Structures are given as C-alpha cells and as structure tokens.
C-alpha cells in the first residue's frame, strides 16, 4: 500500500486485531485497499444457508457441529504453516474460512471454549449470537470418522439442528469468483475479517480444558 498498490491477501489476513488495525491505518494513509479472500461466503449452498437463517426470526438459536479434516503430509509441520507464530496454528490456518462463515451467518462471538489444542488438531465450542457451535479441525487423516478410498481427501461435515448440511461440492471456482469480484470493485474489506480474527485471537489465548462441557463428539475418540 505504501508503494501505491492495492493488495489481495489470502488467509489468514491477520493473527490479531492489532494487526488489522495497523492495516486499516496504512490503508487510510495510502489511499489504497486490502482485499481479503473470503471464498466460503460465495459458495452457493452457504449463501442459501445465510438466507435461511436471515429469514428465520430471532431469537432462534441453532445447534451446529462443524468438522473439517484436511490431511497434510510431513511438509506441513516443516513449513511455516507448522509454526504457530507465523500461521496462527491449525485453527487459523485451516479453520479461518469456516469460522468466518459461521460469523457471517450466525453473528459475533459471545463465548469461546477451547477443549483441545495440538499442532495437528483444534477442537472447541463457540457461542455465537444465533448459534451454539462445536467444531473439530484437523490435518491428521487418522482423525477421519470413517475410512475413505482417498485418505488424503478433505472431509467437510456440517450438521445444523441435527440435520446434515451438504456443501462438499462447489469449491472449484470460488477463488476465480473471488478475484472477479475484486476486479469488478466488489471485493471484501479488512473489517469483514474482524469477527473471525477476534475469535481466533481468543482461542489462541485460551487454555484447553479437555473433555468438559459441550464438546465435539469426535474429540472423545481422539482423547480416548
């Protein structure tokens, strides 16, 4: 931005709210913009879910289970992604888009509980304005709840009020769509990432409490 350029930035845009504030200050001073990639907001099924929730009058509170397991090879821990000081850990690195999606649909966070945290897995509970969310994020293929012909394929599972919400397809063109929107002047802004970055910052500062309270069912298998 100081060089007079607009910036497109992939996730995670920032690891702390202070970093977002610095970006906003620089953006205003330079008269340039930062465009984060928030591609799940452009997924047709996620857009449909948001419309459904928006049309459901408050104070409806949804119960949500989010599971995302995206296996990674040994390169993951050896790269910058394995360094929490650079990537923010597994919750930020693979979970940022899903946490942003949850905030976009169900509102800001009211309570954060971290049940489990390791270099390969993060699991916890988020109380949002309109949802109680149990999440499980992992890069370990062994954490999949069922075997798969391709153990390295991602496992995405979303359950809302006991019903499965299928959004396994439709990911192929989301980045292309994101860039098209930016070039058309309709990209997202730094402030759009604030809720997710704030929640990740809270998780990173939390101590894991183990199998207490309302935890994700897969965590029981992980911790024996």
PDB file of C-alpha atoms in Angstrom:
ATOM      1  CA  UNK A   1       0.000   0.000   0.000  1.00  0.00           C
ATOM      2  CA  UNK A   2       2.893   2.365   0.737  1.00  0.00           C
ATOM      3  CA  UNK A   3       4.050   1.653  -2.835  1.00  0.00           C
ATOM      4  CA  UNK A   4       0.684   2.888  -4.099  1.00  0.00           C
ATOM      5  CA  UNK A   5      -0.810  -0.555  -4.737  1.00  0.00           C
ATOM      6  CA  UNK A   6      -3.997  -2.288  -3.675  1.00  0.00           C
ATOM      7  CA  UNK A   7      -3.386  -5.668  -2.014  1.00  0.00           C
ATOM      8  CA  UNK A   8      -5.078  -9.054  -2.369  1.00  0.00           C
ATOM      9  CA  UNK A   9      -4.332 -11.277   0.618  1.00  0.00           C
ATOM     10  CA  UNK A  10      -5.118 -14.940   1.214  1.00  0.00           C
ATOM     11  CA  UNK A  11      -5.869 -16.330   4.641  1.00  0.00           C
ATOM     12  CA  UNK A  12      -5.137 -15.701   7.371  1.00  0.00           C
ATOM     13  CA  UNK A  13      -5.277 -11.957   6.757  1.00  0.00           C
ATOM     14  CA  UNK A  14      -4.000 -11.326  10.292  1.00  0.00           C
ATOM     15  CA  UNK A  15      -3.443 -13.169  13.547  1.00  0.00           C
ATOM     16  CA  UNK A  16      -4.506 -10.392  15.930  1.00  0.00           C
ATOM     17  CA  UNK A  17      -6.964  -7.474  15.977  1.00  0.00           C
ATOM     18  CA  UNK A  18      -3.974  -5.132  16.407  1.00  0.00           C
ATOM     19  CA  UNK A  19      -2.616  -6.266  13.038  1.00  0.00           C
ATOM     20  CA  UNK A  20      -5.974  -5.472  11.437  1.00  0.00           C
ATOM     21  CA  UNK A  21      -5.881  -2.003  12.995  1.00  0.00           C
ATOM     22  CA  UNK A  22      -2.409  -1.417  11.529  1.00  0.00           C
ATOM     23  CA  UNK A  23      -3.679  -2.471   8.084  1.00  0.00           C
ATOM     24  CA  UNK A  24      -6.629  -0.089   8.346  1.00  0.00           C
ATOM     25  CA  UNK A  25      -4.337   2.781   9.393  1.00  0.00           C
ATOM     26  CA  UNK A  26      -1.970   2.126   6.493  1.00  0.00           C
ATOM     27  CA  UNK A  27      -4.891   1.778   4.088  1.00  0.00           C
ATOM     28  CA  UNK A  28      -6.302   5.164   5.029  1.00  0.00           C
ATOM     29  CA  UNK A  29      -2.883   6.832   4.910  1.00  0.00           C
ATOM     30  CA  UNK A  30      -2.022   5.382   1.500  1.00  0.00           C
ATOM     31  CA  UNK A  31      -5.470   5.672  -0.012  1.00  0.00           C
ATOM     32  CA  UNK A  32      -5.282   2.025  -1.079  1.00  0.00           C
ATOM     33  CA  UNK A  33      -7.273  -1.100  -0.132  1.00  0.00           C
ATOM     34  CA  UNK A  34      -6.687  -4.606   1.205  1.00  0.00           C
ATOM     35  CA  UNK A  35      -8.928  -7.275  -0.313  1.00  0.00           C
ATOM     36  CA  UNK A  36      -9.122 -10.487   1.774  1.00  0.00           C
ATOM     37  CA  UNK A  37     -10.238 -13.724   0.152  1.00  0.00           C
ATOM     38  CA  UNK A  38     -13.368 -14.956   1.963  1.00  0.00           C
ATOM     39  CA  UNK A  39     -14.425 -17.511  -0.604  1.00  0.00           C
ATOM     40  CA  UNK A  40     -16.906 -19.510   1.504  1.00  0.00           C
ATOM     41  CA  UNK A  41     -19.207 -16.501   1.544  1.00  0.00           C
ATOM     42  CA  UNK A  42     -19.531 -17.033  -2.222  1.00  0.00           C
ATOM     43  CA  UNK A  43     -20.394 -20.737  -2.030  1.00  0.00           C
ATOM     44  CA  UNK A  44     -23.974 -21.213  -3.330  1.00  0.00           C
ATOM     45  CA  UNK A  45     -25.025 -23.522  -0.502  1.00  0.00           C
ATOM     46  CA  UNK A  46     -23.511 -21.257   2.150  1.00  0.00           C
ATOM     47  CA  UNK A  47     -25.342 -18.291   0.596  1.00  0.00           C
ATOM     48  CA  UNK A  48     -28.549 -20.328   0.758  1.00  0.00           C
ATOM     49  CA  UNK A  49     -27.940 -21.149   4.422  1.00  0.00           C
ATOM     50  CA  UNK A  50     -27.422 -17.469   5.248  1.00  0.00           C
ATOM     51  CA  UNK A  51     -30.688 -16.539   3.530  1.00  0.00           C
ATOM     52  CA  UNK A  52     -32.468 -19.259   5.511  1.00  0.00           C
ATOM     53  CA  UNK A  53     -31.092 -18.010   8.833  1.00  0.00           C
ATOM     54  CA  UNK A  54     -31.774 -14.370   7.958  1.00  0.00           C
ATOM     55  CA  UNK A  55     -35.411 -15.244   7.240  1.00  0.00           C
ATOM     56  CA  UNK A  56     -35.779 -17.187  10.490  1.00  0.00           C
ATOM     57  CA  UNK A  57     -36.820 -14.627  13.108  1.00  0.00           C
ATOM     58  CA  UNK A  58     -34.674 -14.212  16.204  1.00  0.00           C
ATOM     59  CA  UNK A  59     -34.242 -15.356  18.887  1.00  0.00           C
ATOM     60  CA  UNK A  60     -33.831 -18.699  17.043  1.00  0.00           C
ATOM     61  CA  UNK A  61     -30.600 -20.311  18.222  1.00  0.00           C
ATOM     62  CA  UNK A  62     -29.088 -23.069  16.086  1.00  0.00           C
ATOM     63  CA  UNK A  63     -27.024 -26.045  17.246  1.00  0.00           C
ATOM     64  CA  UNK A  64     -24.109 -26.551  14.855  1.00  0.00           C
ATOM     65  CA  UNK A  65     -21.440 -29.242  14.568  1.00  0.00           C
ATOM     66  CA  UNK A  66     -18.602 -28.355  12.203  1.00  0.00           C
ATOM     67  CA  UNK A  67     -15.988 -30.934  11.229  1.00  0.00           C
ATOM     68  CA  UNK A  68     -13.159 -30.172   8.827  1.00  0.00           C
ATOM     69  CA  UNK A  69     -10.333 -32.657   8.377  1.00  0.00           C
ATOM     70  CA  UNK A  70      -7.908 -31.845   5.583  1.00  0.00           C
ATOM     71  CA  UNK A  71      -4.946 -34.255   5.740  1.00  0.00           C
ATOM     72  CA  UNK A  72      -1.467 -32.851   5.218  1.00  0.00           C
ATOM     73  CA  UNK A  73       1.873 -34.563   4.624  1.00  0.00           C
ATOM     74  CA  UNK A  74       5.047 -34.224   6.660  1.00  0.00           C
ATOM     75  CA  UNK A  75       5.835 -30.999   4.777  1.00  0.00           C
ATOM     76  CA  UNK A  76       3.105 -29.242   6.770  1.00  0.00           C
ATOM     77  CA  UNK A  77       4.883 -29.295  10.130  1.00  0.00           C
ATOM     78  CA  UNK A  78       8.211 -28.451   8.485  1.00  0.00           C
ATOM     79  CA  UNK A  79       6.831 -25.393   6.673  1.00  0.00           C
ATOM     80  CA  UNK A  80       5.785 -22.005   8.011  1.00  0.00           C
ATOM     81  CA  UNK A  81       2.289 -23.443   8.452  1.00  0.00           C
ATOM     82  CA  UNK A  82       3.619 -25.627  11.256  1.00  0.00           C
ATOM     83  CA  UNK A  83       4.889 -22.561  13.127  1.00  0.00           C
ATOM     84  CA  UNK A  84       2.002 -21.054  15.153  1.00  0.00           C
ATOM     85  CA  UNK A  85       3.836 -17.722  15.359  1.00  0.00           C
ATOM     86  CA  UNK A  86       3.569 -17.450  11.569  1.00  0.00           C
ATOM     87  CA  UNK A  87       0.353 -19.316  10.729  1.00  0.00           C
ATOM     88  CA  UNK A  88      -1.600 -18.920  13.957  1.00  0.00           C
ATOM     89  CA  UNK A  89      -1.806 -22.690  14.392  1.00  0.00           C
ATOM     90  CA  UNK A  90      -4.200 -25.161  12.856  1.00  0.00           C
ATOM     91  CA  UNK A  91      -7.359 -23.248  13.838  1.00  0.00           C
ATOM     92  CA  UNK A  92      -6.224 -20.165  11.930  1.00  0.00           C
ATOM     93  CA  UNK A  93      -4.534 -21.956   9.074  1.00  0.00           C
ATOM     94  CA  UNK A  94      -7.303 -24.380   8.048  1.00  0.00           C
ATOM     95  CA  UNK A  95     -10.204 -23.064  10.103  1.00  0.00           C
ATOM     96  CA  UNK A  96     -10.239 -19.347   9.309  1.00  0.00           C
ATOM     97  CA  UNK A  97     -12.673 -19.603   6.389  1.00  0.00           C
ATOM     98  CA  UNK A  98     -15.105 -21.783   8.329  1.00  0.00           C
ATOM     99  CA  UNK A  99     -15.002 -19.531  11.375  1.00  0.00           C
ATOM    100  CA  UNK A 100     -15.580 -16.526   9.117  1.00  0.00           C
ATOM    101  CA  UNK A 101     -18.504 -18.378   7.519  1.00  0.00           C
ATOM    102  CA  UNK A 102     -20.063 -19.081  10.924  1.00  0.00           C
ATOM    103  CA  UNK A 103     -19.768 -15.443  11.979  1.00  0.00           C
ATOM    104  CA  UNK A 104     -21.184 -14.223   8.665  1.00  0.00           C
ATOM    105  CA  UNK A 105     -24.261 -16.398   9.127  1.00  0.00           C
ATOM    106  CA  UNK A 106     -24.788 -16.559  12.895  1.00  0.00           C
ATOM    107  CA  UNK A 107     -23.290 -13.327  14.221  1.00  0.00           C
ATOM    108  CA  UNK A 108     -20.485 -12.307  16.602  1.00  0.00           C
ATOM    109  CA  UNK A 109     -18.954 -14.482  19.281  1.00  0.00           C
ATOM    110  CA  UNK A 110     -20.188 -14.324  22.869  1.00  0.00           C
ATOM    111  CA  UNK A 111     -18.198 -17.167  24.438  1.00  0.00           C
ATOM    112  CA  UNK A 112     -15.151 -19.224  23.480  1.00  0.00           C
ATOM    113  CA  UNK A 113     -14.122 -22.572  24.983  1.00  0.00           C
ATOM    114  CA  UNK A 114     -11.033 -24.462  23.796  1.00  0.00           C
ATOM    115  CA  UNK A 115     -11.308 -28.193  24.507  1.00  0.00           C
ATOM    116  CA  UNK A 116      -8.244 -29.479  22.662  1.00  0.00           C
ATOM    117  CA  UNK A 117      -5.232 -27.888  21.010  1.00  0.00           C
ATOM    118  CA  UNK A 118      -2.276 -29.579  19.358  1.00  0.00           C
ATOM    119  CA  UNK A 119      -0.101 -28.891  16.290  1.00  0.00           C
ATOM    120  CA  UNK A 120      -2.458 -31.046  14.198  1.00  0.00           C
ATOM    121  CA  UNK A 121      -5.890 -30.515  15.743  1.00  0.00           C
ATOM    122  CA  UNK A 122      -8.047 -27.871  17.391  1.00  0.00           C
ATOM    123  CA  UNK A 123     -11.484 -28.504  18.891  1.00  0.00           C
ATOM    124  CA  UNK A 124     -13.743 -26.291  20.924  1.00  0.00           C
ATOM    125  CA  UNK A 125     -17.069 -24.555  21.460  1.00  0.00           C
ATOM    126  CA  UNK A 126     -18.231 -21.163  20.201  1.00  0.00           C
ATOM    127  CA  UNK A 127     -21.319 -19.401  21.476  1.00  0.00           C
ATOM    128  CA  UNK A 128     -22.369 -17.038  18.701  1.00  0.00           C
ATOM    129  CA  UNK A 129     -25.281 -14.621  18.698  1.00  0.00           C
ATOM    130  CA  UNK A 130     -27.509 -17.150  16.925  1.00  0.00           C
ATOM    131  CA  UNK A 131     -25.699 -20.485  17.244  1.00  0.00           C
ATOM    132  CA  UNK A 132     -24.008 -22.910  19.604  1.00  0.00           C
ATOM    133  CA  UNK A 133     -21.097 -24.356  17.642  1.00  0.00           C
ATOM    134  CA  UNK A 134     -18.973 -27.409  18.365  1.00  0.00           C
ATOM    135  CA  UNK A 135     -16.014 -27.510  15.993  1.00  0.00           C
ATOM    136  CA  UNK A 136     -13.286 -30.034  15.150  1.00  0.00           C
ATOM    137  CA  UNK A 137     -10.399 -29.039  12.849  1.00  0.00           C
ATOM    138  CA  UNK A 138      -7.575 -31.400  11.962  1.00  0.00           C
ATOM    139  CA  UNK A 139      -4.782 -32.095   9.450  1.00  0.00           C
ATOM    140  CA  UNK A 140      -4.432 -35.752  10.541  1.00  0.00           C
ATOM    141  CA  UNK A 141      -6.028 -38.322   8.210  1.00  0.00           C
ATOM    142  CA  UNK A 142      -6.373 -40.749  11.125  1.00  0.00           C
ATOM    143  CA  UNK A 143      -8.953 -38.435  12.679  1.00  0.00           C
ATOM    144  CA  UNK A 144     -11.477 -39.147   9.921  1.00  0.00           C
ATOM    145  CA  UNK A 145     -14.607 -40.745  11.409  1.00  0.00           C
ATOM    146  CA  UNK A 146     -14.773 -43.317   8.582  1.00  0.00           C
ATOM    147  CA  UNK A 147     -12.273 -44.784   6.075  1.00  0.00           C
ATOM    148  CA  UNK A 148     -12.077 -43.311   2.595  1.00  0.00           C
ATOM    149  CA  UNK A 149     -10.741 -44.527  -0.743  1.00  0.00           C
ATOM    150  CA  UNK A 150      -8.540 -41.448  -0.792  1.00  0.00           C
ATOM    151  CA  UNK A 151      -7.349 -40.858   2.778  1.00  0.00           C
ATOM    152  CA  UNK A 152      -5.818 -37.511   1.801  1.00  0.00           C
ATOM    153  CA  UNK A 153      -9.094 -36.046   0.511  1.00  0.00           C
ATOM    154  CA  UNK A 154     -10.700 -33.383   2.720  1.00  0.00           C
ATOM    155  CA  UNK A 155     -13.620 -34.264   4.978  1.00  0.00           C
ATOM    156  CA  UNK A 156     -16.167 -31.474   5.421  1.00  0.00           C
ATOM    157  CA  UNK A 157     -19.205 -32.103   7.582  1.00  0.00           C
ATOM    158  CA  UNK A 158     -21.739 -29.593   8.824  1.00  0.00           C
ATOM    159  CA  UNK A 159     -24.745 -30.534  10.973  1.00  0.00           C
ATOM    160  CA  UNK A 160     -27.346 -27.907  11.852  1.00  0.00           C
ATOM    161  CA  UNK A 161     -30.079 -28.755  14.368  1.00  0.00           C
ATOM    162  CA  UNK A 162     -29.422 -32.459  13.802  1.00  0.00           C
ATOM    163  CA  UNK A 163     -29.648 -32.292  10.005  1.00  0.00           C
ATOM    164  CA  UNK A 164     -26.666 -32.639   7.670  1.00  0.00           C
ATOM    165  CA  UNK A 165     -25.950 -29.639   5.503  1.00  0.00           C
ATOM    166  CA  UNK A 166     -24.169 -30.767   2.349  1.00  0.00           C
ATOM    167  CA  UNK A 167     -21.638 -28.327   0.932  1.00  0.00           C
ATOM    168  CA  UNK A 168     -18.945 -30.813  -0.091  1.00  0.00           C
ATOM    169  CA  UNK A 169     -19.049 -29.683  -3.731  1.00  0.00           C
ATOM    170  CA  UNK A 170     -18.841 -26.267  -5.321  1.00  0.00           C
ATOM    171  CA  UNK A 171     -15.335 -25.299  -4.179  1.00  0.00           C
ATOM    172  CA  UNK A 172     -13.602 -25.436  -7.577  1.00  0.00           C
ATOM    173  CA  UNK A 173     -14.338 -21.918  -8.838  1.00  0.00           C
ATOM    174  CA  UNK A 174     -14.576 -19.942  -5.602  1.00  0.00           C
ATOM    175  CA  UNK A 175     -11.139 -18.351  -5.915  1.00  0.00           C
ATOM    176  CA  UNK A 176     -11.827 -17.369  -9.517  1.00  0.00           C
ATOM    177  CA  UNK A 177     -15.108 -15.805  -8.421  1.00  0.00           C
ATOM    178  CA  UNK A 178     -13.343 -14.006  -5.558  1.00  0.00           C
ATOM    179  CA  UNK A 179     -10.847 -12.400  -7.940  1.00  0.00           C
ATOM    180  CA  UNK A 180     -13.534 -11.495 -10.453  1.00  0.00           C
ATOM    181  CA  UNK A 181     -15.458  -9.657  -7.732  1.00  0.00           C
ATOM    182  CA  UNK A 182     -12.330  -7.776  -6.652  1.00  0.00           C
ATOM    183  CA  UNK A 183     -11.589  -6.670 -10.217  1.00  0.00           C
ATOM    184  CA  UNK A 184     -15.213  -5.565 -10.520  1.00  0.00           C
ATOM    185  CA  UNK A 185     -14.846  -3.399  -7.393  1.00  0.00           C
ATOM    186  CA  UNK A 186     -16.944  -5.655  -5.143  1.00  0.00           C
ATOM    187  CA  UNK A 187     -14.240  -7.278  -3.021  1.00  0.00           C
ATOM    188  CA  UNK A 188     -14.376  -7.749   0.728  1.00  0.00           C
ATOM    189  CA  UNK A 189     -12.613  -5.380   3.138  1.00  0.00           C
ATOM    190  CA  UNK A 190     -10.386  -5.653   6.208  1.00  0.00           C
ATOM    191  CA  UNK A 191     -13.297  -5.034   8.560  1.00  0.00           C
ATOM    192  CA  UNK A 192     -15.101  -8.069   7.122  1.00  0.00           C
ATOM    193  CA  UNK A 193     -12.444 -10.288   8.731  1.00  0.00           C
ATOM    194  CA  UNK A 194     -12.615  -8.692  12.183  1.00  0.00           C
ATOM    195  CA  UNK A 195     -15.010 -11.150  13.865  1.00  0.00           C
ATOM    196  CA  UNK A 196     -13.069 -14.239  12.779  1.00  0.00           C
ATOM    197  CA  UNK A 197      -9.670 -12.755  13.696  1.00  0.00           C
ATOM    198  CA  UNK A 198     -11.016 -11.707  17.105  1.00  0.00           C
ATOM    199  CA  UNK A 199     -12.315 -15.237  17.768  1.00  0.00           C
ATOM    200  CA  UNK A 200      -9.044 -16.849  16.684  1.00  0.00           C
ATOM    201  CA  UNK A 201      -7.136 -14.466  18.939  1.00  0.00           C
ATOM    202  CA  UNK A 202      -9.344 -15.517  21.864  1.00  0.00           C
ATOM    203  CA  UNK A 203      -8.795 -19.209  21.072  1.00  0.00           C
ATOM    204  CA  UNK A 204      -5.047 -18.753  20.842  1.00  0.00           C
ATOM    205  CA  UNK A 205      -5.004 -17.146  24.291  1.00  0.00           C
ATOM    206  CA  UNK A 206      -7.216 -19.865  25.838  1.00  0.00           C
ATOM    207  CA  UNK A 207      -6.059 -22.909  27.787  1.00  0.00           C
ATOM    208  CA  UNK A 208      -7.504 -26.251  26.670  1.00  0.00           C
ATOM    209  CA  UNK A 209      -9.962 -27.627  29.235  1.00  0.00           C
ATOM    210  CA  UNK A 210     -10.271 -31.217  27.930  1.00  0.00           C
ATOM    211  CA  UNK A 211     -13.486 -33.241  27.838  1.00  0.00           C
ATOM    212  CA  UNK A 212     -15.666 -30.885  29.843  1.00  0.00           C
ATOM    213  CA  UNK A 213     -18.858 -29.083  28.886  1.00  0.00           C
ATOM    214  CA  UNK A 214     -20.317 -29.305  25.388  1.00  0.00           C
ATOM    215  CA  UNK A 215     -17.504 -30.734  23.246  1.00  0.00           C
ATOM    216  CA  UNK A 216     -17.398 -32.138  19.705  1.00  0.00           C
ATOM    217  CA  UNK A 217     -18.189 -35.893  19.603  1.00  0.00           C
ATOM    218  CA  UNK A 218     -15.014 -36.739  17.622  1.00  0.00           C
ATOM    219  CA  UNK A 219     -12.917 -35.408  20.466  1.00  0.00           C
ATOM    220  CA  UNK A 220     -13.931 -38.405  22.584  1.00  0.00           C
ATOM    221  CA  UNK A 221     -12.173 -40.750  20.145  1.00  0.00           C
ATOM    222  CA  UNK A 222      -9.119 -38.511  19.934  1.00  0.00           C
ATOM    223  CA  UNK A 223      -8.599 -38.353  23.689  1.00  0.00           C
ATOM    224  CA  UNK A 224      -9.599 -41.960  24.365  1.00  0.00           C
TER     225      UNK A 224
END
